[in-house]
XYZ file of N, CA and C in Angstrom:
579
model
N 0.842 -1.395 0.000
C 0.030 0.192 -0.183
C 0.949 1.037 0.074
N 0.246 2.304 -0.819
C 1.014 3.585 -0.812
C 1.022 3.929 -0.030
N 1.455 5.787 0.086
C 0.975 7.132 0.099
C -0.207 7.460 -0.417
N -0.453 6.566 -1.453
C -1.636 8.375 -2.203
C -2.652 6.766 -1.145
N -2.306 5.531 -1.382
C -3.651 4.548 -0.994
C -3.686 5.114 0.277
N -2.937 5.094 1.421
C -3.437 5.258 2.466
C -4.014 6.780 2.301
N -3.354 8.236 2.458
C -4.328 8.660 2.028
C -6.176 9.504 1.374
N -5.630 9.060 0.479
C -7.109 8.128 -0.359
C -8.379 8.049 0.455
N -7.612 6.959 1.289
C -8.417 6.130 2.209
C -8.866 6.875 3.088
N -8.271 7.401 3.444
C -8.130 9.021 4.819
C -9.072 10.542 4.274
N -9.436 10.506 3.193
C -9.822 11.901 2.336
C -10.735 12.479 3.352
N -11.773 12.005 4.136
C -12.610 12.742 4.717
C -12.740 12.663 5.982
N -12.644 13.457 6.693
C -12.632 13.266 8.657
C -13.482 14.784 9.479
N -13.583 14.055 10.644
C -14.737 15.226 11.265
C -14.343 17.035 10.707
N -15.205 17.560 10.213
C -14.725 19.065 9.496
C -13.999 18.510 8.198
N -13.273 17.440 7.661
C -12.834 17.590 6.873
C -13.480 16.780 5.639
N -14.585 17.244 5.267
C -14.845 16.790 4.238
C -14.523 17.293 2.949
N -14.984 16.580 1.308
C -14.327 16.807 0.522
C -14.065 18.530 -0.020
N -13.887 19.501 -0.414
C -13.795 20.364 -0.440
C -14.059 20.627 -2.089
N -15.389 21.562 -1.884
C -15.734 22.033 -3.751
C -14.354 22.000 -4.796
N -14.146 21.812 -6.142
C -13.247 21.833 -6.344
C -13.786 22.072 -8.149
N -13.445 23.398 -8.578
C -14.391 24.580 -9.858
C -14.213 23.053 -10.769
N -12.777 21.840 -10.832
C -13.189 20.908 -11.727
C -13.664 20.043 -11.981
N -14.639 19.968 -11.458
C -15.684 18.159 -10.504
C -15.212 17.456 -9.519
N -13.914 17.272 -9.533
C -13.257 16.691 -8.681
C -13.202 17.219 -7.117
N -12.475 15.959 -7.060
C -12.423 15.898 -4.801
C -11.183 16.369 -4.619
N -11.515 17.592 -3.169
C -10.168 18.079 -3.601
C -9.127 17.819 -1.816
N -9.194 17.743 -1.059
C -8.000 17.962 0.171
C -8.839 17.966 1.257
N -9.102 17.134 2.526
C -9.544 18.090 3.402
C -8.475 18.616 4.199
N -9.590 19.547 5.013
C -8.567 20.126 5.737
C -7.319 19.401 7.056
N -7.950 18.038 7.400
C -6.842 17.013 8.253
C -6.222 17.888 7.283
N -6.448 16.112 5.632
C -5.105 15.996 5.448
C -4.508 16.954 4.371
N -4.602 18.273 5.157
C -4.229 18.777 4.175
C -2.979 19.018 6.019
N -3.785 19.419 6.916
C -2.621 19.807 8.211
C -1.616 18.136 8.106
N -2.458 16.858 7.766
C -1.546 16.154 8.242
C -0.198 16.356 7.678
N -0.277 16.306 5.790
C 0.540 16.608 5.086
C 2.015 17.591 5.731
N 0.831 18.613 5.459
C 1.699 19.475 6.077
C 3.264 19.241 7.186
N 2.174 18.215 8.533
C 2.521 18.422 9.910
C 4.275 17.643 9.166
N 3.726 16.549 8.719
C 4.165 15.535 7.714
C 5.832 16.452 7.519
N 6.018 17.255 6.221
C 6.172 17.870 5.558
C 7.759 19.248 6.489
N 6.394 19.782 6.957
C 7.473 20.544 8.241
C 8.825 20.385 8.507
N 8.104 18.504 10.074
C 8.683 18.464 10.701
C 9.962 17.715 10.378
N 9.503 16.601 8.904
C 11.292 16.750 7.733
C 12.467 18.256 7.982
N 11.234 19.097 7.283
C 12.002 19.990 6.802
C 13.088 20.558 8.171
N 12.100 20.674 9.091
C 12.666 21.327 9.996
C 13.568 20.613 11.214
N 13.637 19.211 11.194
C 14.691 18.291 11.681
C 15.461 18.063 10.796
N 15.275 18.221 9.911
C 16.637 18.764 8.138
C 17.856 19.312 8.826
N 17.409 20.678 9.051
C 17.993 21.591 9.286
C 17.904 22.427 8.542
N 16.427 22.348 7.546
C 16.454 23.665 5.953
C 16.366 24.659 7.124
N 17.227 25.480 5.908
C 16.927 26.278 6.520
C 15.800 27.519 5.250
N 15.723 28.980 5.238
C 15.012 29.852 4.499
C 13.541 29.762 5.203
N 12.763 30.113 5.691
C 11.432 30.470 6.194
C 10.568 29.310 7.721
N 9.696 29.691 8.099
C 9.234 29.072 9.152
C 8.284 28.321 8.270
N 7.381 27.627 9.260
C 6.373 26.486 9.022
C 5.671 27.370 8.356
N 5.160 28.753 8.540
C 4.533 29.394 7.287
C 4.422 29.304 5.604
N 6.090 29.468 6.054
C 6.513 29.666 4.173
C 6.747 28.753 3.334
N 7.048 27.184 4.892
C 6.710 26.275 3.919
C 5.252 25.491 3.389
N 4.428 25.729 4.395
C 3.576 25.263 4.324
C 2.857 26.046 2.889
N 3.034 27.481 3.021
C 2.667 28.464 1.994
C 3.294 27.767 1.186
N 4.052 27.173 0.559
C 4.971 27.014 -0.583
C 4.480 25.831 -1.041
N 4.075 24.546 -0.256
C 3.427 23.799 -0.548
C 2.252 23.347 -1.074
N 1.186 24.569 -0.270
C -0.019 24.286 -0.425
C -0.846 25.798 -1.065
N 0.383 26.402 -1.876
C -0.542 27.618 -2.941
C -0.134 28.281 -2.585
N 0.610 29.068 -1.529
C 0.392 30.747 -1.000
C -0.207 30.560 -0.487
N -1.183 30.824 -0.346
C -2.446 31.229 0.384
C -3.129 30.683 1.443
N -3.201 31.644 2.385
C -3.207 31.083 3.948
C -4.857 30.724 3.834
N -5.374 29.303 4.195
C -7.095 29.086 4.598
C -7.418 28.764 3.268
N -6.826 28.537 1.786
C -6.748 28.217 0.310
C -7.065 26.834 0.300
N -7.862 26.394 -0.394
C -7.904 24.120 -0.469
C -7.652 24.366 -1.761
N -5.627 23.405 -1.906
C -5.820 23.431 -3.371
C -6.330 21.957 -4.057
N -7.255 22.144 -4.734
C -8.773 20.701 -5.640
C -7.262 19.314 -5.940
N -7.440 18.222 -6.118
C -7.390 17.551 -6.394
C -8.996 16.908 -7.000
N -7.712 16.082 -8.587
C -8.256 15.781 -9.069
C -9.292 14.151 -9.349
N -9.571 14.129 -8.158
C -10.718 13.063 -8.021
C -9.947 11.705 -7.263
N -9.002 11.731 -7.497
C -7.848 10.529 -7.325
C -8.658 9.557 -7.253
N -7.392 8.751 -7.460
C -8.223 6.948 -7.317
C -6.757 6.180 -6.130
N -7.497 5.723 -5.576
C -6.511 4.469 -5.196
C -4.667 4.104 -6.107
N -3.948 3.980 -5.636
C -3.329 3.313 -6.524
C -2.552 4.416 -7.835
N -3.222 5.479 -7.528
C -2.343 7.008 -8.207
C -1.625 7.704 -7.405
N -0.773 9.107 -7.967
C 0.548 9.112 -7.695
C -0.318 10.048 -7.040
N 1.397 10.889 -6.290
C 0.397 12.259 -5.041
C -0.037 13.052 -5.931
N 0.971 13.426 -6.896
C 0.555 14.671 -8.726
C -1.261 14.477 -8.194
N -1.507 13.209 -8.446
C -3.230 12.973 -9.304
C -3.526 13.594 -7.711
N -3.239 12.913 -5.980
C -3.936 13.516 -5.565
C -3.803 15.095 -5.016
N -3.082 15.518 -5.022
C -2.486 17.439 -4.847
C -1.555 17.734 -5.826
N -1.775 18.168 -6.712
C -1.198 18.551 -8.565
C -0.242 19.923 -8.096
N -0.907 20.781 -6.926
C 0.051 21.487 -6.608
C 1.989 21.705 -5.963
N 2.029 22.504 -4.986
C 3.615 22.141 -4.344
C 3.795 21.070 -3.719
N 2.459 20.293 -2.225
C 3.075 19.417 -2.176
C 3.362 18.152 -2.242
N 2.648 17.937 -3.598
C 2.261 16.791 -4.374
C 3.851 16.523 -5.186
N 4.273 17.589 -5.728
C 6.169 17.600 -6.055
C 7.312 17.094 -5.419
N 6.611 17.654 -3.776
C 7.358 17.684 -2.509
C 7.948 16.387 -2.485
N 6.025 15.738 -2.222
C 6.616 14.546 -1.860
C 6.624 13.451 -2.084
N 6.566 13.778 -3.364
C 6.782 12.303 -5.001
C 8.308 12.597 -5.767
N 8.807 13.460 -4.816
C 10.043 13.763 -5.684
C 11.270 13.174 -5.114
N 12.373 13.226 -5.723
C 13.529 12.053 -5.256
C 13.999 12.093 -3.288
N 13.250 13.457 -2.629
C 13.509 13.012 -1.240
C 12.825 12.183 -1.517
N 11.288 12.243 -1.161
C 9.898 11.842 -0.576
C 10.286 10.591 0.078
N 11.870 9.596 0.349
C 11.764 8.669 0.851
C 11.656 9.786 2.876
N 12.808 10.590 2.328
C 13.094 10.786 3.586
C 12.872 12.301 3.876
N 11.582 12.862 3.111
C 10.284 14.039 3.831
C 9.233 13.134 4.651
N 9.012 11.783 3.782
C 7.931 11.001 4.789
C 8.939 10.537 6.275
N 9.825 9.954 5.996
C 10.617 9.558 7.949
C 10.847 10.214 7.875
N 11.844 10.832 7.409
C 12.397 11.512 8.847
C 10.856 13.169 9.521
N 10.290 13.587 9.032
C 9.146 13.895 9.198
C 8.634 12.677 9.848
N 7.931 11.529 10.276
C 7.581 11.064 10.943
C 8.482 10.052 12.129
N 9.397 10.524 11.605
C 10.744 10.415 12.712
C 10.909 11.610 13.645
N 10.791 13.087 13.097
C 10.604 14.078 14.882
C 9.028 14.218 14.731
N 7.864 13.623 14.567
C 6.844 13.662 15.388
C 6.859 11.952 16.430
N 6.852 11.404 16.212
C 7.848 10.668 16.574
C 8.744 11.154 18.070
N 9.949 11.872 17.587
C 10.826 12.589 19.132
C 10.196 13.504 20.030
N 9.244 14.389 19.036
C 8.488 15.302 19.971
C 7.244 14.093 20.744
N 6.899 13.384 20.435
C 5.788 13.723 21.474
C 6.255 12.309 22.528
N 7.641 11.676 22.378
C 8.494 11.163 23.261
C 8.710 12.213 24.389
N 9.631 12.669 23.561
C 10.458 14.283 24.780
C 9.413 15.225 25.608
N 7.616 15.209 25.229
C 6.922 15.634 26.080
C 6.055 14.661 27.013
N 6.360 13.248 26.844
C 5.740 12.530 27.821
C 5.237 11.970 26.920
N 5.141 11.822 26.274
C 3.513 10.966 25.302
C 4.663 9.704 24.549
N 5.521 9.003 24.868
C 5.557 8.788 24.351
C 5.215 6.949 24.333
N 4.537 6.164 24.839
C 4.246 5.675 24.834
C 3.097 5.469 24.029
N 2.327 6.371 24.137
C 0.697 6.698 22.536
C 1.040 6.593 20.799
N 2.785 7.369 20.759
C 3.265 7.366 19.882
C 3.857 5.636 19.241
N 4.580 5.033 20.447
C 5.467 3.684 20.065
C 4.167 3.064 20.311
N 2.528 3.576 20.763
C 1.611 1.861 19.809
C 1.072 2.463 18.754
N 1.508 3.765 18.040
C 0.841 4.177 16.812
C 2.018 3.519 15.741
N 3.440 3.552 16.222
C 4.094 2.944 15.146
C 4.499 1.156 15.312
N 4.185 0.367 16.339
C 3.913 -0.866 16.677
C 2.081 -1.249 16.362
N 2.446 -2.496 16.239
C 1.779 -3.788 15.537
C 0.596 -3.668 16.237
N 0.829 -3.429 17.734
C -0.687 -3.493 18.665
C -1.332 -2.552 18.318
N -2.612 -1.752 19.297
C -3.925 -1.090 19.033
C -3.050 0.103 19.655
N -3.483 1.142 18.886
C -3.406 2.583 18.897
C -3.915 3.098 20.130
N -2.749 4.104 20.925
C -3.702 4.079 22.656
C -3.610 5.522 21.123
N -4.859 6.411 21.910
C -4.902 7.380 21.798
C -4.668 8.346 22.294
N -4.937 10.048 22.142
C -3.978 11.318 22.245
C -4.633 12.269 22.681
N -5.052 12.975 24.228
C -5.830 13.956 23.625
C -5.411 15.134 22.926
N -6.674 15.804 22.671
C -6.242 16.750 22.128
C -5.191 17.839 22.471
N -5.137 18.051 24.481
C -4.708 19.448 24.490
C -3.001 18.399 25.107
N -2.893 17.512 25.081
C -1.580 16.508 24.709
C -0.530 16.797 23.381
N -1.623 16.303 22.227
C -1.131 16.578 21.339
C -0.689 18.931 21.442
N -1.287 19.198 21.697
C -0.855 20.323 21.746
C 0.230 21.087 21.896
N 0.859 20.359 23.081
C 1.711 20.398 24.149
C 2.611 19.816 23.486
N 2.822 19.116 22.722
C 3.685 18.058 21.606
C 4.146 18.773 20.982
N 3.342 19.453 20.569
C 4.266 19.851 18.627
C 4.418 21.238 18.605
N 3.148 22.062 20.169
C 3.800 23.749 20.246
C 2.881 24.448 19.957
N 2.523 25.643 20.149
C 1.293 26.281 19.290
C 1.752 27.341 18.550
N 3.010 27.362 17.985
C 2.956 28.457 17.006
C 2.824 27.220 15.593
N 3.610 25.956 15.653
C 2.929 25.075 14.396
C 1.537 24.813 14.456
N 0.877 24.502 15.251
C -0.740 24.786 15.591
C -2.165 25.943 14.708
N -1.209 26.713 15.608
C -1.340 28.460 14.869
C -0.913 28.467 13.065
N -0.416 28.287 12.788
C -0.077 28.517 11.224
C -0.563 26.678 11.065
N -0.912 25.902 10.931
C -0.858 24.813 10.431
C -2.688 25.413 10.427
N -3.675 25.832 11.291
C -5.375 26.113 11.693
C -5.077 27.423 11.065
N -3.604 28.826 10.757
C -4.239 29.261 9.431
C -4.160 29.177 8.122
N -3.292 27.592 7.920
C -2.813 27.905 6.139
C -4.704 26.783 6.024
N -4.521 25.806 7.015
C -6.624 24.691 6.405
C -6.942 25.757 6.553
N -7.378 27.435 7.132
C -9.092 27.422 7.689
C -9.721 26.749 8.933
N -9.640 26.117 9.523
C -9.585 25.140 10.539
C -9.597 26.230 11.796
N -9.688 26.365 12.648
C -9.510 26.671 14.315
C -8.837 25.348 14.913
N -8.198 26.200 16.084
C -6.800 25.507 16.249
C -7.929 24.164 17.595
N -8.477 23.936 17.895
C -9.313 23.071 19.043
C -10.391 22.182 17.689
N -11.213 22.484 16.578
C -10.763 21.497 15.578
C -9.530 21.165 14.544
N -9.335 21.825 14.678
C -7.691 21.724 14.261
C -7.100 20.275 14.960
N -7.043 20.594 16.275
C -6.656 19.418 17.027
C -7.480 18.245 17.201
N -9.187 18.258 17.629
C -9.672 17.331 17.581
C -9.309 16.261 16.286
N -9.294 16.832 14.815
C -8.474 16.121 13.431
C -7.853 15.583 13.722
N -6.610 16.253 14.354
C -5.280 15.707 14.314
C -5.283 14.651 15.128
N -5.707 14.593 16.364
C -5.330 13.825 17.733
C -6.854 12.583 17.145
N -7.497 13.073 16.314
C -7.984 11.521 15.803
C -7.275 10.723 14.538
N -6.749 10.990 13.848
C -6.156 10.802 12.527
C -4.890 10.760 12.584
N -3.314 11.661 12.717
C -2.700 11.053 13.601
C -2.133 9.724 13.348
N -2.485 9.879 14.548
C -2.871 7.963 14.953
C -2.502 6.838 14.029
N -4.214 6.982 13.454
C -4.337 6.659 12.694
C -3.121 6.987 11.141
N -2.507 7.411 10.388
C -2.069 7.867 9.822
C -0.440 7.041 10.276
N 0.525 7.517 11.206
C 1.645 7.123 11.926
C 1.388 5.043 11.581
N 0.207 4.736 11.959
C 0.529 3.253 12.343
C 0.169 2.649 10.693
N -0.309 3.408 9.439
C -0.541 2.471 8.114
C 0.664 3.191 8.109
N 1.297 4.063 8.446
C 2.682 4.074 7.435
C 3.945 3.020 8.041
N 3.274 2.961 9.365
C 5.086 2.652 9.675
C 4.410 0.644 10.295
N 4.041 -0.586 8.352
C 3.484 -1.877 8.612
C 4.523 -2.556 9.348
N 5.303 -2.202 9.095
C 6.209 -2.946 10.079
C 6.666 -3.170 11.105
N 5.686 -2.322 12.616
C 5.802 -2.091 13.605
C 7.352 -1.322 13.638
N 8.299 -0.484 13.153
C 9.213 0.552 13.299
C 8.424 1.731 12.148
N 9.408 2.835 12.558
C 9.490 3.503 11.198
C 10.150 3.117 9.844
N 9.674 3.263 8.677
C 10.107 2.827 7.873
C 11.589 3.365 7.255
N 12.875 3.395 6.787
C 13.670 3.393 5.784
C 13.308 4.611 4.882
N 14.692 5.409 4.025
C 14.436 6.443 3.287
C 13.670 5.588 2.040
N 13.932 4.295 2.024
C 13.667 3.635 0.920
C 12.713 2.849 1.080
N 11.997 3.111 2.568
C 10.990 1.865 2.273
C 10.070 2.971 2.327
N 10.309 4.565 3.146
C 9.246 5.226 2.805
C 8.872 6.102 0.999
N 10.343 6.235 0.475
C 9.976 6.535 -1.030
C 9.353 5.935 -1.566
N 9.090 3.534 -1.507
C 8.229 3.225 -2.315
C 7.098 3.383 -1.897
N 6.336 3.557 -0.385
C 5.162 4.524 -0.248
C 4.295 5.231 -1.380
N 5.914 6.521 -1.675
C 5.010 7.710 -1.918
C 5.330 7.016 -3.328
């Protein structure tokens, strides 16, 4: 199963119905946009990438307009990320560095959760057993207010709605991207993309 399959399966969520698009296809839900933005941002920050903060990175990934929703083309399972997200994000996650973006982002999110005292929950998402829940306030503590405020601005969701969606969907996303009970290597992650 590739990342496009995982994301296609998760397209709808709380307050995350597909956004209308002028092309007649489905768009990306705000929660999916937030999840992907979080992964990409944590990968770039963990790699020590210079040149802007979260708002700059997300603005470039999502077309540069806070609160604007990129529209998809009604992608089907097995399609590429460029089909799902024809804007900047698809090209970033679908390019040569896709494996390091995906595995680096996952690794940095898990590390932040561990550092904030939520390592057990994070490890349950990576492991092969049941996923432990994480409360929105605990996730807020782990991710930080700057990250959440910028994701809120870029997705058009309130911070409360963003945290509710992330706390519900982040465990599932991490679980599906770690099918072997461990973080994927860059090569394994590149194959997912």
